[in-house]
XYZ file of C-alpha atoms in Angstrom:
606
model
C 85.709 118.508 141.110
C 85.882 115.845 143.781
C 89.289 115.128 145.267
C 88.408 111.408 145.506
C 90.376 109.366 142.992
C 88.964 106.650 140.754
C 90.662 103.867 138.828
C 90.161 103.548 135.056
C 91.394 100.469 133.216
C 91.839 100.993 129.470
C 91.881 97.987 127.150
C 93.352 99.094 123.807
C 93.495 96.654 120.908
C 97.058 96.244 119.682
C 98.555 97.881 122.789
C 99.250 96.979 126.400
C 96.337 97.540 128.789
C 96.742 100.611 130.996
C 95.364 101.416 134.437
C 95.287 105.047 135.577
C 94.074 106.851 138.687
C 92.468 110.275 138.281
C 90.194 112.568 140.334
C 86.538 111.553 140.267
C 84.574 113.427 137.627
C 87.363 113.512 135.021
C 86.114 112.360 131.623
C 87.376 109.124 130.105
C 88.810 111.202 127.235
C 90.796 113.588 129.446
C 92.065 110.782 131.646
C 93.328 108.949 128.556
C 94.873 112.096 127.075
C 96.709 112.947 130.310
C 98.233 109.476 130.352
C 99.223 109.153 126.697
C 96.379 106.831 125.649
C 95.136 107.719 122.156
C 91.367 107.964 121.675
C 90.167 109.077 118.250
C 88.962 112.679 118.092
C 89.078 115.628 115.732
C 87.470 118.269 117.950
C 89.845 117.932 120.898
C 87.210 116.620 123.300
C 84.570 119.323 122.829
C 81.726 116.972 121.904
C 81.297 118.066 118.309
C 82.996 115.374 116.185
C 81.470 112.345 117.990
C 84.462 110.150 117.133
C 85.764 109.392 120.659
C 83.699 106.214 120.933
C 84.584 103.835 123.769
C 82.788 100.930 125.435
C 82.402 100.752 129.212
C 82.591 97.038 130.048
C 82.603 97.329 133.836
C 81.329 100.120 136.047
C 78.628 102.724 135.614
C 78.897 105.739 133.287
C 75.594 107.557 132.663
C 74.327 108.295 129.159
C 74.997 111.931 128.214
C 72.643 114.044 126.126
C 74.988 113.650 123.116
C 75.353 109.865 123.293
C 71.982 109.097 121.624
C 73.147 111.083 118.598
C 76.146 108.810 118.193
C 74.740 105.402 119.213
C 71.508 103.486 118.816
C 69.629 102.033 121.787
C 71.345 98.630 121.582
C 74.802 100.231 121.556
C 73.954 102.409 124.552
C 72.778 99.332 126.494
C 76.056 97.606 125.516
C 78.010 100.415 127.211
C 79.079 102.565 124.266
C 79.742 106.184 125.223
C 81.435 109.311 123.878
C 84.596 109.475 125.986
C 84.620 113.283 126.140
C 81.125 113.252 127.700
C 81.686 110.322 130.070
C 82.806 111.374 133.577
C 84.119 108.574 135.779
C 82.549 108.746 139.233
C 83.730 105.284 140.231
C 86.129 102.564 139.102
C 85.462 101.583 135.483
C 86.888 99.380 132.742
C 86.908 100.737 129.195
C 87.576 99.205 125.786
C 89.144 101.657 123.321
C 88.910 100.931 119.555
C 92.352 101.006 117.907
C 93.348 104.345 116.419
C 94.329 104.203 112.759
C 97.957 105.354 112.805
C 98.787 104.693 109.143
C 96.101 106.438 107.058
C 96.264 106.392 103.286
C 98.571 109.259 102.415
C 100.490 110.659 99.461
C 104.216 110.174 99.988
C 105.420 111.507 96.618
C 104.365 114.395 94.450
C 105.099 116.695 91.536
C 108.633 118.037 91.669
C 111.517 119.272 89.512
C 114.948 117.958 88.667
C 117.656 119.742 90.640
C 121.419 119.995 90.376
C 122.822 117.965 93.264
C 124.592 120.323 95.615
C 123.576 119.543 99.198
C 124.560 121.645 102.172
C 126.151 118.490 103.592
C 129.545 117.609 102.194
C 132.353 115.277 103.184
C 136.072 115.736 102.559
C 138.534 112.863 102.934
C 142.013 114.043 103.885
C 145.340 112.372 104.688
C 147.360 114.475 107.132
C 150.981 114.495 108.210
C 151.359 113.231 111.755
C 152.649 115.783 114.275
C 156.303 115.822 115.318
C 158.372 117.827 117.758
C 159.222 120.044 114.818
C 155.557 120.369 113.794
C 153.386 120.954 116.843
C 150.396 122.506 115.110
C 147.112 121.768 116.838
C 144.919 119.014 115.494
C 142.411 121.591 114.275
C 145.058 123.716 112.541
C 146.364 120.589 110.819
C 142.865 119.656 109.573
C 141.872 123.147 108.480
C 145.157 123.489 106.628
C 144.106 120.547 104.455
C 140.734 122.232 103.827
C 142.406 125.339 102.483
C 139.534 126.236 100.132
C 137.116 126.444 103.075
C 136.891 128.664 106.129
C 134.444 126.757 108.334
C 133.364 127.511 111.843
C 133.758 124.523 114.137
C 131.066 122.787 116.162
C 132.095 121.596 119.619
C 131.119 118.042 118.674
C 133.760 118.086 115.933
C 136.410 119.261 118.385
C 135.516 116.461 120.757
C 135.741 113.862 117.988
C 138.908 115.217 116.382
C 141.774 113.871 118.558
C 140.479 110.321 118.769
C 139.483 110.143 115.086
C 142.904 111.294 113.910
C 144.818 108.813 115.998
C 142.448 105.907 115.427
C 142.917 106.146 111.652
C 146.572 107.188 111.325
C 145.530 110.753 110.493
C 143.362 109.629 107.556
C 139.937 111.109 108.287
C 136.766 112.505 106.755
C 135.619 116.012 107.618
C 131.825 116.429 107.719
C 130.493 119.905 106.970
C 126.999 121.398 106.778
C 127.069 124.747 105.002
C 130.074 126.490 106.584
C 130.155 124.487 109.830
C 132.477 121.578 110.566
C 130.219 119.250 112.570
C 132.289 116.049 112.796
C 135.533 114.295 111.975
C 135.206 110.569 111.213
C 138.004 107.966 111.078
C 138.855 106.721 107.582
C 137.068 107.449 104.310
C 133.298 107.710 104.929
C 132.497 109.914 101.908
C 130.137 107.278 100.512
C 127.755 107.494 103.474
C 125.731 110.629 104.126
C 121.975 110.992 104.514
C 119.306 113.604 105.076
C 115.614 113.308 105.971
C 112.853 115.403 104.404
C 109.754 115.773 106.587
C 106.261 116.868 105.611
C 104.836 117.747 109.025
C 101.119 117.767 108.231
C 98.189 118.475 110.516
C 96.786 115.004 109.786
C 99.738 113.000 108.454
C 103.510 113.171 108.908
C 105.712 111.835 106.079
C 109.473 111.213 106.219
C 111.754 110.496 103.250
C 115.343 109.359 103.741
C 117.639 110.731 101.022
C 121.064 109.437 100.051
C 122.883 112.737 99.693
C 125.724 111.186 97.697
C 123.398 110.264 94.815
C 120.309 112.409 95.460
C 118.008 109.374 95.458
C 115.305 108.481 98.014
C 116.345 105.528 100.150
C 113.157 105.051 102.184
C 109.811 106.628 103.023
C 107.294 106.222 105.861
C 104.162 108.009 107.055
C 102.207 108.206 110.287
C 99.014 109.771 111.577
C 99.964 112.936 113.449
C 99.669 111.844 117.124
C 98.413 115.335 118.046
C 94.993 114.291 116.673
C 93.359 113.540 120.051
C 93.963 117.167 121.043
C 92.222 118.424 117.906
C 91.803 117.551 114.244
C 92.726 121.005 112.943
C 95.116 123.813 113.828
C 92.456 126.022 115.421
C 91.412 123.287 117.855
C 95.024 122.624 118.799
C 95.709 126.321 119.316
C 92.575 126.467 121.478
C 93.862 123.521 123.505
C 97.018 125.477 124.405
C 94.906 128.458 125.461
C 92.619 126.362 127.687
C 95.228 124.078 129.256
C 98.728 125.311 130.248
C 100.099 121.785 129.830
C 98.691 121.231 126.333
C 101.592 122.965 124.548
C 104.076 120.566 126.105
C 101.962 117.563 125.127
C 101.486 118.796 121.547
C 105.216 119.491 121.201
C 106.031 116.060 122.585
C 103.617 114.341 120.198
C 105.107 116.147 117.179
C 108.652 115.265 118.175
C 107.725 111.643 118.889
C 106.264 111.344 115.382
C 109.327 112.880 113.717
C 111.708 110.717 115.721
C 109.734 107.515 115.159
C 109.640 108.046 111.402
C 113.322 109.048 111.257
C 114.432 105.847 112.923
C 111.949 103.810 110.878
C 113.292 104.990 107.504
C 116.880 104.515 108.669
C 116.207 100.986 109.892
C 114.524 100.136 106.594
C 117.794 100.524 104.664
C 120.304 99.718 107.386
C 121.449 103.309 107.836
C 122.775 104.460 111.195
C 120.746 107.467 112.431
C 124.117 109.093 113.224
C 124.729 109.165 109.447
C 121.849 111.637 109.056
C 123.545 115.042 109.083
C 120.643 117.303 108.131
C 116.848 117.363 108.022
C 114.397 119.645 106.233
C 110.909 120.252 107.625
C 107.918 121.610 105.704
C 104.884 122.311 107.864
C 102.224 124.938 108.326
C 102.919 127.772 110.745
C 101.061 126.138 113.643
C 102.622 122.682 113.222
C 106.079 124.256 112.962
C 105.542 126.367 116.089
C 104.285 123.367 118.064
C 107.209 121.166 116.992
C 109.624 123.870 118.157
C 107.743 124.485 121.417
C 106.673 128.020 120.429
C 103.367 129.295 121.836
C 100.899 129.295 118.888
C 98.222 131.446 120.550
C 98.989 134.612 118.490
C 98.355 132.577 115.319
C 94.793 131.840 116.399
C 93.530 135.322 117.252
C 93.408 138.531 115.214
C 95.632 140.013 113.895
C 97.191 136.508 113.402
C 100.867 137.240 114.050
C 103.711 134.739 113.665
C 106.689 134.710 116.031
C 108.968 134.726 112.956
C 108.799 133.971 109.251
C 112.177 132.200 109.125
C 114.097 129.894 111.484
C 117.845 130.273 110.963
C 120.498 128.243 112.734
C 118.443 125.282 113.962
C 119.788 121.885 114.947
C 117.957 118.593 114.572
C 117.862 118.146 118.346
C 115.864 121.407 118.569
C 113.095 119.247 117.098
C 113.778 116.398 119.522
C 115.478 114.277 116.847
C 118.125 111.780 117.964
C 120.257 111.604 114.830
C 123.839 112.812 114.421
C 124.550 114.841 117.581
C 125.364 117.978 115.568
C 122.885 117.466 112.693
C 121.344 120.642 111.349
C 117.690 121.388 110.568
C 116.276 123.538 107.804
C 112.690 124.615 108.512
C 110.808 126.195 105.623
C 109.795 129.829 106.114
C 106.140 130.907 106.124
C 104.333 133.533 104.070
C 101.673 134.110 106.714
C 99.929 132.625 109.723
C 97.845 130.362 107.491
C 100.088 130.031 104.434
C 103.048 128.277 105.996
C 106.251 126.507 105.114
C 104.433 123.561 103.566
C 102.974 125.863 100.913
C 106.327 127.563 100.318
C 107.781 124.069 99.802
C 104.899 123.147 97.477
C 105.290 126.347 95.459
C 109.019 125.622 95.161
C 108.463 122.041 93.968
C 105.764 122.971 91.463
C 107.667 125.994 90.145
C 104.809 128.436 90.689
C 107.203 131.364 90.204
C 108.874 129.919 87.087
C 105.998 129.008 84.742
C 104.494 131.562 82.359
C 101.067 129.886 82.347
C 98.161 130.941 84.569
C 98.288 128.248 87.249
C 96.201 127.614 90.358
C 97.664 125.627 93.260
C 95.150 124.354 95.846
C 96.130 122.374 98.942
C 92.756 121.069 100.091
C 92.357 120.434 103.804
C 90.877 121.808 107.007
C 92.697 125.028 106.209
C 92.923 125.323 102.432
C 95.943 127.148 101.047
C 95.694 128.678 97.588
C 98.393 130.059 95.285
C 97.594 131.695 91.935
C 100.112 132.915 89.352
C 99.506 134.807 86.111
C 102.998 133.983 84.870
C 104.477 137.185 86.280
C 102.954 137.739 89.709
C 102.206 135.166 92.410
C 99.478 135.675 95.042
C 98.625 133.372 97.967
C 95.877 133.118 100.557
C 94.195 130.704 102.946
C 90.516 129.779 103.142
C 88.831 128.280 106.244
C 87.410 125.138 104.647
C 86.610 123.330 107.900
C 87.104 119.647 108.678
C 84.664 118.080 106.165
C 87.444 116.945 103.813
C 89.030 115.039 106.708
C 85.757 113.210 107.382
C 85.020 115.234 110.521
C 81.512 116.637 111.127
C 80.268 114.050 108.588
C 77.713 111.614 110.020
C 79.475 108.513 108.658
C 82.788 110.279 108.103
C 86.202 108.752 108.768
C 89.815 109.157 107.765
C 91.246 107.593 104.616
C 91.794 104.170 106.195
C 90.692 100.612 105.347
C 86.906 100.501 105.087
C 86.543 104.116 103.965
C 84.569 104.769 100.798
C 86.891 106.871 98.624
C 85.062 106.749 95.290
C 81.374 106.699 94.301
C 79.701 106.165 90.926
C 75.910 106.299 90.600
C 73.960 105.076 87.567
C 70.199 104.983 87.009
C 69.874 101.722 88.893
C 72.961 101.136 91.005
C 75.711 102.563 93.198
C 79.323 101.422 92.708
C 81.743 102.051 95.577
C 85.529 102.138 95.729
C 86.617 101.180 99.250
C 90.116 101.485 100.668
C 91.512 98.021 101.342
C 88.784 96.294 99.276
C 86.849 95.476 102.442
C 83.272 96.078 103.551
C 82.579 99.830 103.786
C 82.370 101.265 107.285
C 82.473 105.010 106.587
C 83.049 107.830 104.142
C 86.317 109.749 103.733
C 86.754 113.162 102.097
C 87.277 112.055 98.496
C 84.259 109.739 98.781
C 82.169 112.616 100.125
C 83.014 114.803 97.115
C 82.433 111.906 94.716
C 79.063 111.053 96.273
C 77.795 114.639 96.069
C 79.005 115.037 92.474
C 77.361 111.756 91.481
C 74.043 112.720 93.099
C 74.136 116.048 91.258
C 74.715 114.216 87.987
C 71.685 111.928 88.418
C 69.493 114.745 89.685
C 68.850 113.443 93.201
C 70.563 116.546 94.592
C 69.598 119.957 93.286
C 71.784 123.015 92.773
C 70.874 124.405 96.198
C 72.204 121.252 97.850
C 68.794 119.782 98.764
C 68.266 116.023 98.540
C 65.088 115.149 96.656
C 62.104 113.711 98.520
C 61.031 110.109 98.034
C 58.146 110.874 95.689
C 60.226 113.103 93.415
C 62.970 110.469 93.356
C 60.453 107.749 92.410
C 59.472 109.774 89.373
C 63.037 110.668 88.355
C 65.180 107.654 89.348
C 62.929 104.805 90.498
C 65.869 102.388 90.775
C 67.521 104.623 93.372
C 64.503 105.940 95.274
C 64.719 103.264 98.014
C 68.118 104.674 98.982
C 66.535 107.991 99.972
C 65.545 107.421 103.584
C 65.343 109.328 106.840
C 67.474 108.913 109.950
C 65.685 110.634 112.790
C 64.220 113.609 110.990
C 67.086 113.988 108.533
C 66.974 112.963 104.898
C 69.839 110.668 103.833
C 71.049 108.752 100.788
C 72.185 105.229 101.687
C 75.487 104.207 100.092
C 75.948 100.847 101.855
C 74.690 99.043 104.953
C 75.190 101.465 107.821
C 76.867 104.119 105.653
C 74.953 107.062 104.271
C 75.250 110.654 103.106
C 73.017 113.010 105.090
C 71.521 116.357 104.204
C 73.727 117.962 106.836
C 76.809 116.332 105.266
C 75.968 118.016 101.973
C 75.712 121.367 103.770
C 79.122 120.830 105.392
C 80.649 120.173 101.978
C 78.928 123.249 100.539
C 80.466 125.459 103.227
C 83.929 123.963 102.598
C 83.851 124.259 98.815
C 82.359 127.770 98.977
C 85.235 128.965 101.171
C 87.800 127.544 98.747
C 86.068 128.820 95.614
C 85.748 132.273 97.188
C 89.465 132.235 97.990
C 90.713 131.518 94.477
C 88.117 133.796 92.877
C 89.285 136.689 95.068
C 92.899 136.035 94.050
C 91.824 135.933 90.399
C 90.106 139.301 90.841
C 93.274 140.732 92.409
C 95.226 139.607 89.318
C 92.541 140.766 86.879
C 91.774 137.205 85.747
C 88.585 135.293 84.993
C 88.201 131.637 86.102
C 88.327 130.624 82.415
C 91.843 132.099 82.182
C 93.281 129.367 84.426
C 95.372 127.011 82.311
C 96.322 124.443 84.951
C 95.099 123.439 88.409
C 97.359 121.588 90.836
C 95.515 119.684 93.587
C 98.077 119.227 96.342
C 98.330 117.207 99.543
C 97.107 113.732 100.416
C 93.479 114.688 99.910
C 94.181 116.349 96.577
C 95.949 113.194 95.389
C 92.804 111.094 95.678
C 90.208 113.707 94.756
C 88.531 113.104 91.396
C 89.217 116.114 89.128
C 85.815 115.657 87.447
C 84.063 115.676 90.835
C 86.026 118.761 91.923
C 84.835 120.612 88.812
C 81.257 119.345 89.179
C 80.792 120.750 92.682
C 82.554 124.030 91.847
C 85.624 123.441 94.003
C 87.953 124.428 91.134
C 87.445 126.302 87.847
C 85.448 124.501 85.168
C 88.362 123.731 82.869
C 89.001 120.426 81.014
C 89.928 117.728 83.526
C 93.132 116.924 81.614
C 94.445 120.258 82.864
C 93.771 119.355 86.504
C 96.799 117.603 88.001
C 96.911 115.577 91.207
C 100.161 117.036 92.482
C 100.498 114.753 95.505
C 102.820 115.515 98.387
C 104.468 118.605 96.903
C 105.409 119.854 100.375
C 107.514 116.731 100.829
C 109.006 117.189 97.361
C 109.998 120.739 98.264
C 111.634 119.488 101.448
C 113.644 116.972 99.416
C 114.774 119.715 97.032
C 115.963 121.860 99.926
C 118.141 118.989 101.164
C 119.553 118.209 97.730
C 120.368 121.722 96.583
C 121.420 124.875 98.399
C 120.351 126.761 95.279
C 116.770 125.526 95.687
C 116.907 126.411 99.360
C 117.811 129.964 98.408
C 114.903 129.932 95.931
C 112.545 128.979 98.759
C 113.732 131.954 100.797
C 113.282 134.211 97.755
C 109.612 133.221 97.543
C 108.997 135.262 100.691
C 109.644 138.369 98.636
C 108.132 137.146 95.364
C 104.746 135.935 96.647
C 102.161 138.426 97.868
C 100.071 137.144 100.778
C 96.402 138.207 100.719
C 94.499 138.096 104.026
C 90.836 137.187 103.503
C 89.565 137.682 107.053
C 89.443 141.465 106.714
C 87.926 141.526 103.218
C 84.517 143.280 103.391
C 83.363 141.424 100.278
C 84.259 137.927 101.495
C 80.880 137.034 103.031
C 78.865 138.147 100.006
C 81.139 136.232 97.662
C 81.031 133.204 99.972
C 77.226 133.121 99.875
C 77.328 133.355 96.079
C 79.496 130.209 95.962
C 77.314 128.000 98.180
C 75.177 126.708 95.326
C 76.487 123.940 93.087
C 77.113 124.806 89.397
C 74.204 124.086 87.079
């Protein structure tokens, strides 16, 4: 690489323009990433997702061999380029489309009522002032009033103790988390104590502020995980840390920024002081948890897929970069395996997978699909590599669940009806819309069981009112949904691979438990994607067992619900830890029968 430096000026809608200087030959994507400028990407800059679209408005950047696959001739002449394939050899000016930071996401989900008994508690005490005849230390005086407790003492509490006692005439509130005294506050503050439950997702991060005195949610906020430019899935992000020594620090920083931003946002929304947040609970997959804590995730990405630890005892909120109460504690959910992490433990806790006597299937659909199956006595779990199709990646007109995304499709003999997020003109297709579109095409016969789109002549004979929508783009057959938005033959194949991986996963678990698919009495579709996925479409493509749709429940953000339960009840927290022993983790990667079963599941049900 040349040592000459070039100047790149980034114009980002909704943000302050940035000018950076980098060595000549650095791509526009890398230069932006190094300097904290977000450019959309799900592949981490490897040229496969074709989402890092930018426009060069001044300067010369040659057309790469991949650019014609992403842009038409007019767009190329206008300066549009894929940032990850656009090296800057001279000074350039670049316009960056705004990154959607608030995608449509599930913020609530299926949960259970719990008995309110948080780890955080406050005790108001009125103490006798010291005298020459009573020279007990301040701490001895306080602990004497807490005679039913034997807490250890955090240094922060010792620092606060003398001033708090004397500022309030020895009438103070002791703040404890589990068996640790973390603070002493002047006066009676027993009516003010909060916790924050985080769902640290690969795509979306959700924070819920809980009033721990009543057990009720006080505020909720969500945000696109800012790690996205370094990869849309955990494997890409792990790869980034292996290829670039500085990537781990950037990924950790992005995770902590997201958690901190949301924490302060939910506090500000209800007028709570962040220093009144005494504990947080975090539910995330094993990779997201490791990255947030600054732990090298490389062993998670290569066989034999080993975690650094299953549990994380004794953490503080500032270990996650959170600026809340200085001595706030953090509970991080334990993981069952490298690809069945704390988010699934939290989801299993919230949905009571170990408590129900029915045969129940729990599916968290995403890039990595986690599956839990219970026969009422035993609980098995596994993970299936579904790929990024459900996130809109690798889909020709794919996008995240943001305004303009088609999320629902109905096809009749003559017409196509679209449900678009934000009720605006459609600009792309998100995961739920992809599943809906394929299911609808199967229903009208324009897609056969092998996943092949019908040719024009066959469509004319079968559905003449829809035949004009079957066109070709390049040499690829497509079905046009709206102006500029279509479903391609390759998109169908991507969905087939994803659904086959998931169906193989739950069928293998069923075989381990001696069950048939028809034995399943309830299916829980978890996560943001599961919340918006049509149960009928999921059955039609074979993603889940073919049971009546009334028995398929959109469970929503059950990971977040589990995190709330852990904050509200130490009993539920103990139940989460017990799941590590109660749930058997099944590794699919070493199953000799996986590939044969996977191939059997590629076709769509008749």
